[in-house]
Amino acid sequence: MVAIPKVRPPTSIQNDLRPISLLPTAAKVLEGIVKDWLMPSLDPILDQNQFGCRPGRSTTHALVAVLHKWMEILDKKGSVRAVFIDYRKAFDIVNHNTLLSKLKKYNVPHCLLKWFASYLSHRCQRVRVGQLVSSLKTLSGGMPQGSRLGPLSFIVLIDDLRAACEVHNFVDDTTFSELIPSTGSVSNMPSHLTSLLTWTANNDMQINTYKTKEMILGPLTSINLPPLLTSSGAIERVSTFKLLGIHLDTNLSWSAHINSITSKASKRLYFLKQLKRAGVPYKQLLHFYTAVIRPVLEYAAPAWHHLINRTQAQHLESVQKRAIHIIFNFTRGMSYPNVLFVAQLESLETRRNNLSRSFFQDICKPTSCLHHLIPPPRDTSVTTRLRLTTSLPRPNLRTKKYCSLINFGLHHYQPT
């Protein structure tokens, strides 16, 4: 096992290091085969709001689902009280007996259940730091991080976590969302938190109060709600939070996210300059840009593309323009459309729009994990008598600010 820093430089062994197991390649191949045998039994039963470690479910699906629920209530002048939950050493303290008992309830074939018990039993590990290696130690619990079966085991363990509010999971990233319809309503998040703490105690899990955060969106932002308390103290209330790779703020302005990704992409332009100075041909430089830099600017774009303003969109385009100027020195002074023509690239806005359209059309398919968010189709006896219409209803929205991808797609991406 090697310790990978979560932050640089790490200041705490307990909090700032992630233990990654270095497993044999042959063992990973075998784990992949076992996972393929397990998924037909597990996938139909697992919670539909668990998006991690399952085919056809990505962080973008999870973000679209969470934001859709939030924006529906915010558009109706309601509020959202969200809690972003962090489990202390989630993979390291998994109780094997609890996990195996839950697998048994999911009708996993007995031979696979026995194999899984053997897989978990008598595991040994040692820590490597540089050239130094510790002595071997036998583990009594936990799952190896870096394995194929580790995340799958955790989503089975967490599958029965329930609360009287919206719960979305991406493996060990859990989000509680309380949708509060009006400012006069009472928040029940303390009771939801109590049910979470009860579940963690029953499953030998622990909440990391220091890393668990709370955020309020909507009119209740200005109201002094009572704090959420655990045995370790109060959960901190924040105005911004990074959820599954995107930065959210209480106003859903997207400024923090755009500033973050443009800053990250701009830092990578340094390596593009170094490659240019080393004499790398322009085709390889373009490949480096499209493979290493541009994906930073497009990560989870369907969740936020339609919500950013013109200034933010131009801020993103400026990074691509700088990259093209580095690759082609003669493009300086040219208009941006001509610069794109020289590089044979599309604008980032066009690419984001195409990505969002394709993502929405995939959601409209019954096989999509988000298809349940699409409203029922309109009555064909009515639509066939109209000259221009759509098969799906277009929702009425009070503001454009709180328009989710689902509602935006119903207005702009479905054929007439």
PDB file of C-alpha atoms in Angstrom, residues 15-214:
ATOM      1  CA  ASN A  15      -6.673  13.223   7.168  1.00  0.00           C
ATOM      2  CA  ASP A  16      -4.430  14.128   4.219  1.00  0.00           C
ATOM      3  CA  LEU A  17      -3.285  10.742   2.901  1.00  0.00           C
ATOM      4  CA  ARG A  18      -5.219   8.180   0.844  1.00  0.00           C
ATOM      5  CA  PRO A  19      -4.024   4.535   1.109  1.00  0.00           C
ATOM      6  CA  ILE A  20      -3.965   2.954  -2.370  1.00  0.00           C
ATOM      7  CA  SER A  21      -3.360  -0.780  -2.671  1.00  0.00           C
ATOM      8  CA  LEU A  22      -0.950  -1.953  -5.377  1.00  0.00           C
ATOM      9  CA  LEU A  23      -2.607  -5.149  -6.564  1.00  0.00           C
ATOM     10  CA  PRO A  24      -1.358  -7.695  -9.127  1.00  0.00           C
ATOM     11  CA  THR A  25      -2.725  -7.188 -12.632  1.00  0.00           C
ATOM     12  CA  ALA A  26      -3.962 -10.779 -12.784  1.00  0.00           C
ATOM     13  CA  ALA A  27      -5.891 -10.228  -9.545  1.00  0.00           C
ATOM     14  CA  LYS A  28      -7.592  -7.134 -11.000  1.00  0.00           C
ATOM     15  CA  VAL A  29      -8.601  -9.117 -14.094  1.00  0.00           C
ATOM     16  CA  LEU A  30     -10.150 -11.796 -11.883  1.00  0.00           C
ATOM     17  CA  GLU A  31     -11.943  -9.137  -9.816  1.00  0.00           C
ATOM     18  CA  GLY A  32     -13.378  -7.697 -13.037  1.00  0.00           C
ATOM     19  CA  ILE A  33     -14.747 -11.112 -13.991  1.00  0.00           C
ATOM     20  CA  VAL A  34     -16.359 -11.557 -10.572  1.00  0.00           C
ATOM     21  CA  LYS A  35     -17.827  -8.053 -10.768  1.00  0.00           C
ATOM     22  CA  ASP A  36     -19.394  -8.920 -14.136  1.00  0.00           C
ATOM     23  CA  TRP A  37     -20.964 -11.997 -12.503  1.00  0.00           C
ATOM     24  CA  LEU A  38     -22.272  -9.982  -9.550  1.00  0.00           C
ATOM     25  CA  MET A  39     -23.769  -6.992 -11.391  1.00  0.00           C
ATOM     26  CA  PRO A  40     -26.769  -8.826 -12.981  1.00  0.00           C
ATOM     27  CA  SER A  41     -27.897  -9.764  -9.467  1.00  0.00           C
ATOM     28  CA  LEU A  42     -27.168  -6.411  -7.867  1.00  0.00           C
ATOM     29  CA  ASP A  43     -27.859  -3.718 -10.451  1.00  0.00           C
ATOM     30  CA  PRO A  44     -31.676  -4.085 -10.644  1.00  0.00           C
ATOM     31  CA  ILE A  45     -31.951  -3.957  -6.844  1.00  0.00           C
ATOM     32  CA  LEU A  46     -29.575  -1.098  -6.019  1.00  0.00           C
ATOM     33  CA  ASP A  47     -30.939   2.368  -5.268  1.00  0.00           C
ATOM     34  CA  GLN A  48     -31.573   4.376  -8.456  1.00  0.00           C
ATOM     35  CA  ASN A  49     -29.872   7.389  -6.826  1.00  0.00           C
ATOM     36  CA  GLN A  50     -26.572   5.524  -6.461  1.00  0.00           C
ATOM     37  CA  PHE A  51     -24.498   6.624  -9.474  1.00  0.00           C
ATOM     38  CA  GLY A  52     -21.063   5.241  -8.673  1.00  0.00           C
ATOM     39  CA  CYS A  53     -19.458   2.038  -9.953  1.00  0.00           C
ATOM     40  CA  ARG A  54     -22.400   1.202 -12.238  1.00  0.00           C
ATOM     41  CA  PRO A  55     -22.550   1.186 -16.052  1.00  0.00           C
ATOM     42  CA  GLY A  56     -24.350   4.101 -17.689  1.00  0.00           C
ATOM     43  CA  ARG A  57     -24.024   6.256 -14.561  1.00  0.00           C
ATOM     44  CA  SER A  58     -21.418   8.998 -14.257  1.00  0.00           C
ATOM     45  CA  THR A  59     -20.732  12.026 -12.092  1.00  0.00           C
ATOM     46  CA  THR A  60     -22.563  14.084 -14.726  1.00  0.00           C
ATOM     47  CA  HIS A  61     -25.687  11.946 -14.240  1.00  0.00           C
ATOM     48  CA  ALA A  62     -25.437  12.451 -10.474  1.00  0.00           C
ATOM     49  CA  LEU A  63     -24.958  16.225 -10.802  1.00  0.00           C
ATOM     50  CA  VAL A  64     -27.866  16.590 -13.233  1.00  0.00           C
ATOM     51  CA  ALA A  65     -30.129  14.616 -10.872  1.00  0.00           C
ATOM     52  CA  VAL A  66     -29.158  16.673  -7.797  1.00  0.00           C
ATOM     53  CA  LEU A  67     -29.429  20.041  -9.565  1.00  0.00           C
ATOM     54  CA  HIS A  68     -32.776  19.119 -11.121  1.00  0.00           C
ATOM     55  CA  LYS A  69     -34.297  18.502  -7.685  1.00  0.00           C
ATOM     56  CA  TRP A  70     -32.770  21.684  -6.296  1.00  0.00           C
ATOM     57  CA  MET A  71     -33.837  23.932  -9.168  1.00  0.00           C
ATOM     58  CA  GLU A  72     -37.400  22.659  -9.259  1.00  0.00           C
ATOM     59  CA  ILE A  73     -37.987  23.865  -5.696  1.00  0.00           C
ATOM     60  CA  LEU A  74     -35.895  27.046  -6.070  1.00  0.00           C
ATOM     61  CA  ASP A  75     -37.884  28.066  -9.157  1.00  0.00           C
ATOM     62  CA  LYS A  76     -41.021  27.883  -6.991  1.00  0.00           C
ATOM     63  CA  LYS A  77     -39.444  30.292  -4.448  1.00  0.00           C
ATOM     64  CA  GLY A  78     -38.568  27.467  -2.102  1.00  0.00           C
ATOM     65  CA  SER A  79     -35.236  26.682  -0.441  1.00  0.00           C
ATOM     66  CA  VAL A  80     -32.784  23.818  -0.256  1.00  0.00           C
ATOM     67  CA  ARG A  81     -30.851  22.701   2.805  1.00  0.00           C
ATOM     68  CA  ALA A  82     -28.093  20.426   1.562  1.00  0.00           C
ATOM     69  CA  VAL A  83     -25.636  18.388   3.622  1.00  0.00           C
ATOM     70  CA  PHE A  84     -22.555  16.929   1.935  1.00  0.00           C
ATOM     71  CA  ILE A  85     -21.545  13.914   3.990  1.00  0.00           C
ATOM     72  CA  ASP A  86     -18.024  12.580   4.372  1.00  0.00           C
ATOM     73  CA  TYR A  87     -17.402   9.183   5.963  1.00  0.00           C
ATOM     74  CA  ARG A  88     -14.292   8.783   8.075  1.00  0.00           C
ATOM     75  CA  LYS A  89     -11.977   6.217   6.461  1.00  0.00           C
ATOM     76  CA  ALA A  90     -14.931   4.876   4.472  1.00  0.00           C
ATOM     77  CA  PHE A  91     -13.136   2.004   2.730  1.00  0.00           C
ATOM     78  CA  ASP A  92     -10.778   1.226   5.600  1.00  0.00           C
ATOM     79  CA  ILE A  93     -13.337   0.352   8.280  1.00  0.00           C
ATOM     80  CA  VAL A  94     -15.862  -1.695   6.288  1.00  0.00           C
ATOM     81  CA  ASN A  95     -17.232  -4.471   8.494  1.00  0.00           C
ATOM     82  CA  HIS A  96     -16.877  -7.728   6.526  1.00  0.00           C
ATOM     83  CA  ASN A  97     -19.678  -9.521   8.388  1.00  0.00           C
ATOM     84  CA  THR A  98     -22.113  -6.670   7.700  1.00  0.00           C
ATOM     85  CA  LEU A  99     -21.142  -6.599   4.034  1.00  0.00           C
ATOM     86  CA  LEU A 100     -21.531 -10.366   3.567  1.00  0.00           C
ATOM     87  CA  SER A 101     -24.914 -10.399   5.289  1.00  0.00           C
ATOM     88  CA  LYS A 102     -26.151  -7.692   2.919  1.00  0.00           C
ATOM     89  CA  LEU A 103     -24.812  -9.530  -0.124  1.00  0.00           C
ATOM     90  CA  LYS A 104     -26.721 -12.596   1.035  1.00  0.00           C
ATOM     91  CA  LYS A 105     -29.981 -10.595   1.096  1.00  0.00           C
ATOM     92  CA  TYR A 106     -29.425  -9.560  -2.532  1.00  0.00           C
ATOM     93  CA  ASN A 107     -29.706 -13.162  -3.759  1.00  0.00           C
ATOM     94  CA  VAL A 108     -26.070 -13.377  -4.789  1.00  0.00           C
ATOM     95  CA  PRO A 109     -25.281 -16.977  -5.853  1.00  0.00           C
ATOM     96  CA  HIS A 110     -23.892 -19.004  -2.971  1.00  0.00           C
ATOM     97  CA  CYS A 111     -20.672 -19.899  -4.803  1.00  0.00           C
ATOM     98  CA  LEU A 112     -19.921 -16.200  -5.393  1.00  0.00           C
ATOM     99  CA  LEU A 113     -20.771 -15.409  -1.777  1.00  0.00           C
ATOM    100  CA  LYS A 114     -18.247 -18.024  -0.570  1.00  0.00           C
ATOM    101  CA  TRP A 115     -15.646 -16.699  -3.020  1.00  0.00           C
ATOM    102  CA  PHE A 116     -16.233 -13.163  -1.749  1.00  0.00           C
ATOM    103  CA  ALA A 117     -15.831 -14.264   1.872  1.00  0.00           C
ATOM    104  CA  SER A 118     -12.526 -15.905   0.945  1.00  0.00           C
ATOM    105  CA  TYR A 119     -11.488 -12.755  -0.932  1.00  0.00           C
ATOM    106  CA  LEU A 120     -12.029 -10.659   2.203  1.00  0.00           C
ATOM    107  CA  SER A 121     -10.487 -13.082   4.697  1.00  0.00           C
ATOM    108  CA  HIS A 122      -6.862 -13.006   5.878  1.00  0.00           C
ATOM    109  CA  ARG A 123      -5.846 -10.077   3.676  1.00  0.00           C
ATOM    110  CA  CYS A 124      -2.397  -8.729   4.462  1.00  0.00           C
ATOM    111  CA  GLN A 125      -0.821  -5.421   3.586  1.00  0.00           C
ATOM    112  CA  ARG A 126       2.355  -3.474   4.169  1.00  0.00           C
ATOM    113  CA  VAL A 127       3.142   0.177   3.590  1.00  0.00           C
ATOM    114  CA  ARG A 128       5.764   1.382   1.142  1.00  0.00           C
ATOM    115  CA  VAL A 129       7.266   4.861   1.464  1.00  0.00           C
ATOM    116  CA  GLY A 130       9.995   5.438  -1.093  1.00  0.00           C
ATOM    117  CA  GLN A 131      12.324   2.445  -0.800  1.00  0.00           C
ATOM    118  CA  LEU A 132      11.226   1.598   2.757  1.00  0.00           C
ATOM    119  CA  VAL A 133       8.693  -1.169   3.358  1.00  0.00           C
ATOM    120  CA  SER A 134       6.939  -1.967   6.628  1.00  0.00           C
ATOM    121  CA  SER A 135       6.222  -5.427   8.004  1.00  0.00           C
ATOM    122  CA  LEU A 136       3.081  -7.301   6.904  1.00  0.00           C
ATOM    123  CA  LYS A 137      -0.100  -6.836   8.907  1.00  0.00           C
ATOM    124  CA  THR A 138      -3.289  -8.917   8.687  1.00  0.00           C
ATOM    125  CA  LEU A 139      -6.440  -6.815   8.255  1.00  0.00           C
ATOM    126  CA  SER A 140      -9.635  -7.454  10.194  1.00  0.00           C
ATOM    127  CA  GLY A 141     -11.827  -5.177   8.045  1.00  0.00           C
ATOM    128  CA  GLY A 142     -11.848  -2.663   5.239  1.00  0.00           C
ATOM    129  CA  MET A 143     -11.663  -2.906   1.460  1.00  0.00           C
ATOM    130  CA  PRO A 144      -8.542  -2.349  -0.682  1.00  0.00           C
ATOM    131  CA  GLN A 145      -8.651   1.015  -2.442  1.00  0.00           C
ATOM    132  CA  GLY A 146      -7.602   0.604  -6.046  1.00  0.00           C
ATOM    133  CA  SER A 147      -9.411  -2.723  -6.495  1.00  0.00           C
ATOM    134  CA  ARG A 148     -12.325  -3.448  -8.845  1.00  0.00           C
ATOM    135  CA  LEU A 149     -14.516  -4.888  -6.081  1.00  0.00           C
ATOM    136  CA  GLY A 150     -13.825  -2.237  -3.429  1.00  0.00           C
ATOM    137  CA  PRO A 151     -16.268   0.426  -4.730  1.00  0.00           C
ATOM    138  CA  LEU A 152     -18.895  -2.213  -5.560  1.00  0.00           C
ATOM    139  CA  SER A 153     -18.686  -3.550  -2.013  1.00  0.00           C
ATOM    140  CA  PHE A 154     -19.173  -0.080  -0.597  1.00  0.00           C
ATOM    141  CA  ILE A 155     -22.274   0.708  -2.659  1.00  0.00           C
ATOM    142  CA  VAL A 156     -23.787  -2.575  -1.451  1.00  0.00           C
ATOM    143  CA  LEU A 157     -22.976  -1.589   2.130  1.00  0.00           C
ATOM    144  CA  ILE A 158     -24.542   1.862   1.772  1.00  0.00           C
ATOM    145  CA  ASP A 159     -27.532   0.829  -0.331  1.00  0.00           C
ATOM    146  CA  ASP A 160     -29.975   0.607   2.585  1.00  0.00           C
ATOM    147  CA  LEU A 161     -29.208   4.155   3.771  1.00  0.00           C
ATOM    148  CA  ARG A 162     -32.573   5.928   3.755  1.00  0.00           C
ATOM    149  CA  ALA A 163     -33.872   9.266   4.996  1.00  0.00           C
ATOM    150  CA  ALA A 164     -37.067  11.295   4.634  1.00  0.00           C
ATOM    151  CA  CYS A 165     -35.324  13.638   2.186  1.00  0.00           C
ATOM    152  CA  GLU A 166     -33.591  13.405  -1.181  1.00  0.00           C
ATOM    153  CA  VAL A 167     -30.487  11.190  -0.941  1.00  0.00           C
ATOM    154  CA  HIS A 168     -27.979  10.983  -3.807  1.00  0.00           C
ATOM    155  CA  ASN A 169     -24.831   8.840  -3.698  1.00  0.00           C
ATOM    156  CA  PHE A 170     -21.742   8.477  -5.814  1.00  0.00           C
ATOM    157  CA  VAL A 171     -20.001   5.581  -4.050  1.00  0.00           C
ATOM    158  CA  ASP A 172     -19.003   7.227  -0.725  1.00  0.00           C
ATOM    159  CA  ASP A 173     -20.065  10.793  -1.655  1.00  0.00           C
ATOM    160  CA  THR A 174     -23.504  11.215  -0.081  1.00  0.00           C
ATOM    161  CA  THR A 175     -25.681  14.307  -0.455  1.00  0.00           C
ATOM    162  CA  PHE A 176     -28.779  14.927   1.670  1.00  0.00           C
ATOM    163  CA  SER A 177     -31.110  17.523   0.121  1.00  0.00           C
ATOM    164  CA  GLU A 178     -34.086  18.850   2.059  1.00  0.00           C
ATOM    165  CA  LEU A 179     -36.499  20.623  -0.280  1.00  0.00           C
ATOM    166  CA  ILE A 180     -38.282  23.337   1.730  1.00  0.00           C
ATOM    167  CA  PRO A 181     -41.316  24.754  -0.147  1.00  0.00           C
ATOM    168  CA  SER A 182     -41.588  28.122   1.628  1.00  0.00           C
ATOM    169  CA  THR A 183     -39.816  30.356   4.130  1.00  0.00           C
ATOM    170  CA  GLY A 184     -42.458  29.581   6.759  1.00  0.00           C
ATOM    171  CA  SER A 185     -41.766  25.850   6.657  1.00  0.00           C
ATOM    172  CA  VAL A 186     -39.782  24.117   9.383  1.00  0.00           C
ATOM    173  CA  SER A 187     -36.512  22.404   8.522  1.00  0.00           C
ATOM    174  CA  ASN A 188     -36.418  18.719   9.433  1.00  0.00           C
ATOM    175  CA  MET A 189     -32.759  18.237   8.570  1.00  0.00           C
ATOM    176  CA  PRO A 190     -31.795  17.578  12.242  1.00  0.00           C
ATOM    177  CA  SER A 191     -34.043  14.503  12.249  1.00  0.00           C
ATOM    178  CA  HIS A 192     -32.634  13.403   8.874  1.00  0.00           C
ATOM    179  CA  LEU A 193     -29.146  13.733  10.323  1.00  0.00           C
ATOM    180  CA  THR A 194     -30.203  11.687  13.357  1.00  0.00           C
ATOM    181  CA  SER A 195     -31.383   8.865  11.100  1.00  0.00           C
ATOM    182  CA  LEU A 196     -28.039   9.024   9.282  1.00  0.00           C
ATOM    183  CA  LEU A 197     -26.096   8.804  12.540  1.00  0.00           C
ATOM    184  CA  THR A 198     -28.225   5.842  13.616  1.00  0.00           C
ATOM    185  CA  TRP A 199     -27.511   4.069  10.338  1.00  0.00           C
ATOM    186  CA  THR A 200     -23.766   4.698  10.607  1.00  0.00           C
ATOM    187  CA  ALA A 201     -23.704   3.336  14.161  1.00  0.00           C
ATOM    188  CA  ASN A 202     -25.583   0.185  13.092  1.00  0.00           C
ATOM    189  CA  ASN A 203     -23.168  -0.365  10.209  1.00  0.00           C
ATOM    190  CA  ASP A 204     -19.919   0.399  12.059  1.00  0.00           C
ATOM    191  CA  MET A 205     -19.396   3.564  10.008  1.00  0.00           C
ATOM    192  CA  GLN A 206     -18.451   7.051  11.216  1.00  0.00           C
ATOM    193  CA  ILE A 207     -19.228  10.558   9.997  1.00  0.00           C
ATOM    194  CA  ASN A 208     -16.282  12.891   9.585  1.00  0.00           C
ATOM    195  CA  THR A 209     -17.816  16.040  11.077  1.00  0.00           C
ATOM    196  CA  TYR A 210     -14.795  18.146  10.096  1.00  0.00           C
ATOM    197  CA  LYS A 211     -15.244  17.412   6.371  1.00  0.00           C
ATOM    198  CA  THR A 212     -19.055  17.198   6.326  1.00  0.00           C
ATOM    199  CA  LYS A 213     -20.518  20.540   5.208  1.00  0.00           C
ATOM    200  CA  GLU A 214     -23.920  22.193   5.012  1.00  0.00           C
TER     201      GLU A 214
END
